[in-house]
Tab-separated table of C-alpha atoms in Angstrom:
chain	number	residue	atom	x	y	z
A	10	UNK	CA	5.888	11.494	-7.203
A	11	UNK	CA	3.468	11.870	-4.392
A	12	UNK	CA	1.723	15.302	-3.707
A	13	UNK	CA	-0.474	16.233	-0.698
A	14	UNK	CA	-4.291	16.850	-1.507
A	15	UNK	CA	-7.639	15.844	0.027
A	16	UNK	CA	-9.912	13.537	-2.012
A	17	UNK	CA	-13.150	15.903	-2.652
A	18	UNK	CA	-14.752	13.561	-4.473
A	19	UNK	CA	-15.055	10.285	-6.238
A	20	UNK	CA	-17.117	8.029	-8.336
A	21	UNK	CA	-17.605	4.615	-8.634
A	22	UNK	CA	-17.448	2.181	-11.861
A	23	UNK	CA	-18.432	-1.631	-12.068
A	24	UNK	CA	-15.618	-3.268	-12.933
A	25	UNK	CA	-15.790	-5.850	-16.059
A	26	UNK	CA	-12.812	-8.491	-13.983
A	27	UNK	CA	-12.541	-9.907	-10.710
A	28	UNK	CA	-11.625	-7.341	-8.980
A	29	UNK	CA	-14.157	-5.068	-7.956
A	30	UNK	CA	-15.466	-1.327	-7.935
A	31	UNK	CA	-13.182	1.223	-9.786
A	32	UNK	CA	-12.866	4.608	-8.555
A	33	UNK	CA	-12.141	7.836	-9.828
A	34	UNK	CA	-10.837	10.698	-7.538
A	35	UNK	CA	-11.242	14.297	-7.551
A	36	UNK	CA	-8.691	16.050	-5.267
A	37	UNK	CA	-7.679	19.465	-4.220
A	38	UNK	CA	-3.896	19.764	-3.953
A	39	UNK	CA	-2.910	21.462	-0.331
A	40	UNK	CA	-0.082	23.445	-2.233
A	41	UNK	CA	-2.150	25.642	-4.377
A	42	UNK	CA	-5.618	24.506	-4.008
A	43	UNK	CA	-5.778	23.490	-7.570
A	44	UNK	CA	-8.352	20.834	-7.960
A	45	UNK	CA	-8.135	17.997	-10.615
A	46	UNK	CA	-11.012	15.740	-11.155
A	47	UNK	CA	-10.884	11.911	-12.037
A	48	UNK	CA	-7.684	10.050	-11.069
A	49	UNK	CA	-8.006	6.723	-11.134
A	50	UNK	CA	-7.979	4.461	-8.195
A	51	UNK	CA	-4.293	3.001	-8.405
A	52	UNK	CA	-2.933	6.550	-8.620
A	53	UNK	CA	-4.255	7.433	-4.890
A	54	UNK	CA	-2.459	6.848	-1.970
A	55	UNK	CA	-2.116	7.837	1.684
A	56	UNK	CA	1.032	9.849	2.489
A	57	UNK	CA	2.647	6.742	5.028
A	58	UNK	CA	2.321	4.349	1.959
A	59	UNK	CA	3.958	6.280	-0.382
A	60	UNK	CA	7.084	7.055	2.066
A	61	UNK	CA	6.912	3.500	2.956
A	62	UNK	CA	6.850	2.928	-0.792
A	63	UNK	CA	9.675	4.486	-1.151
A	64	UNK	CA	11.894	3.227	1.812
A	65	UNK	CA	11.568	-0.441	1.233
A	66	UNK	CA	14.671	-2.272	0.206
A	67	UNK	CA	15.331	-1.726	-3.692
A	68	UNK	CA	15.508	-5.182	-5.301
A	69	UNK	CA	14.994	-3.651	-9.154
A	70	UNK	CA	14.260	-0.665	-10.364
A	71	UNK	CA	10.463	0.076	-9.732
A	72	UNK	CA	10.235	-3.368	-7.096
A	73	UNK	CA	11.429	-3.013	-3.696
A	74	UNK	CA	11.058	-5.397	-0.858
A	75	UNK	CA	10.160	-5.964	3.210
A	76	UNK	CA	10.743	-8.602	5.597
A	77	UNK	CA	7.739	-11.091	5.453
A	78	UNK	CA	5.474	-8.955	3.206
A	79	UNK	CA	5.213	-9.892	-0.330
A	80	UNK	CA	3.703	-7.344	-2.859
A	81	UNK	CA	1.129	-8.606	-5.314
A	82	UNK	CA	0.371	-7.748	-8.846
A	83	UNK	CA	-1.903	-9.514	-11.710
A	84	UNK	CA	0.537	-8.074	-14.665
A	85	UNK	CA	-2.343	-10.015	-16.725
A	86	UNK	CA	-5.670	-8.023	-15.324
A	87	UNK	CA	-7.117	-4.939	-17.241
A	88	UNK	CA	-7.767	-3.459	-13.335
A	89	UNK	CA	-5.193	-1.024	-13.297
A	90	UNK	CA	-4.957	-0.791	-9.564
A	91	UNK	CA	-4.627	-5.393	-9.622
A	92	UNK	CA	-1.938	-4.788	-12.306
A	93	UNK	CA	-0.035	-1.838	-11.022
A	94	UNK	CA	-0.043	-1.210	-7.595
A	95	UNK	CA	-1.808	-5.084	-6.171
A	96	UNK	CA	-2.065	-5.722	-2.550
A	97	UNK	CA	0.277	-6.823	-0.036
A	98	UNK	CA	0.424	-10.640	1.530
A	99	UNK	CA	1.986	-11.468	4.626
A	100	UNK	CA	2.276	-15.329	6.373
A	101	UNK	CA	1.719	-15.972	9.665
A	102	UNK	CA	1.712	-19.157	11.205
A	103	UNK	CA	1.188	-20.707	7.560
A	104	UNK	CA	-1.915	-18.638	6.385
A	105	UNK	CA	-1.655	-15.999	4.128
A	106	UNK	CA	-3.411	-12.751	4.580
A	107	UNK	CA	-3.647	-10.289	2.064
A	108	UNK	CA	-3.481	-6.502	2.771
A	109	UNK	CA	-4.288	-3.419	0.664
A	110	UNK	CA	-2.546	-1.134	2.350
A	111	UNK	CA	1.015	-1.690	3.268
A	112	UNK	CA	1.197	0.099	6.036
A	113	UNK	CA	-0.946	-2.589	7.679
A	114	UNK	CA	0.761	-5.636	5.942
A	115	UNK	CA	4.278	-4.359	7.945
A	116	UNK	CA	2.171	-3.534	10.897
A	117	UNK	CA	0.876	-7.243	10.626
A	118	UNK	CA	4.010	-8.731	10.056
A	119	UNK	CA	6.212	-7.054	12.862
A	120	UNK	CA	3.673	-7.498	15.326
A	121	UNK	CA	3.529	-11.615	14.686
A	122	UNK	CA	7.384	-11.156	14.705
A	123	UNK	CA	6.888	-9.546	18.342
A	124	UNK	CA	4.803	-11.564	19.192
A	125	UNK	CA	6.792	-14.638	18.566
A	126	UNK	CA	10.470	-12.801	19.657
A	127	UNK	CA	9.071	-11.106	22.522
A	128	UNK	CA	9.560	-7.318	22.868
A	129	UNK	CA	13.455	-7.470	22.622
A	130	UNK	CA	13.352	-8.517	18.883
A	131	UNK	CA	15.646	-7.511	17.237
A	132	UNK	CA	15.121	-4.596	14.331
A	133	UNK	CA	16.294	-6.492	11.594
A	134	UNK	CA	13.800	-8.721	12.073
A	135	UNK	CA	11.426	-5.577	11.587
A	136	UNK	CA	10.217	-3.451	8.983
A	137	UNK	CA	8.913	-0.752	11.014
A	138	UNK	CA	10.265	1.120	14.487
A	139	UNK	CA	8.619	-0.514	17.226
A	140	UNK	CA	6.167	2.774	17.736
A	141	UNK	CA	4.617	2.856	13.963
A	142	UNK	CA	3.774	-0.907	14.425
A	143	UNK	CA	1.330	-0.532	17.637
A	144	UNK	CA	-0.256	3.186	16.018
């Protein structure tokens, strides 16, 4: 479940794996101004992810799926964030690039799909209405 807050605050950990910083969050929720301090990093997300998130095409029940964008996890890592939530890969012209967001790993894909398919691809071939992919 995703609420709407703004991120007051946050502070940083060294991380013991491979992964980098940890953060914690403190946020104050729009819908009652309650504030709650230290979430963890993989708990934090921008509204467009989450509803992305959500809309993807439901392959299990917690994985879904996009055209061209593969998510990422390390099931193995003691990063909660590398183990939970991972990042986002897309291939293009055989190189992989890896995204954190996903937002800009289906912004990355449909616009290599555009730009190989011209403007009159097709929306199956797209995970995103042509607008959100040039924003």
């Amino acid at each position: 479940m995703w609420f709407s807050a703004v991120i007051t605050g946050y502070q940083t950990l060294k991380s013991t794996g491979k992964y980098g910083l940890i953060r914690f969050y403190n946020v104050c929720y729009d819908d009652d101004n309650t504030e709650t301090l230290g979430i963890i990093d993989a708990c934090i997300f921008s509204e467009e992810d989450y509803l992305l998130s959500m809309s993807g095409q439901k392959t299990s029940e917690n994985d879904r799926e996009w055209i061209g964008v593969k998510n990422i996890v390390d099931k193995k890592s003691n990063d909660t964030w590398a183990k939970n939530v991972g990042w986002y890969e897309v291939s293009i012209d055989g190189k992989k690039y890896s995204f954190s967001r996903l937002v800009q790993a289906l912004r990355a894909h449909d616009a290599d799909a555009i730009a190989k398919h011209g403007d009159g691809t097709l929306s199956p071939k797209l995970n995103l209405s042509y607008d959100m992919i040039f924003m």
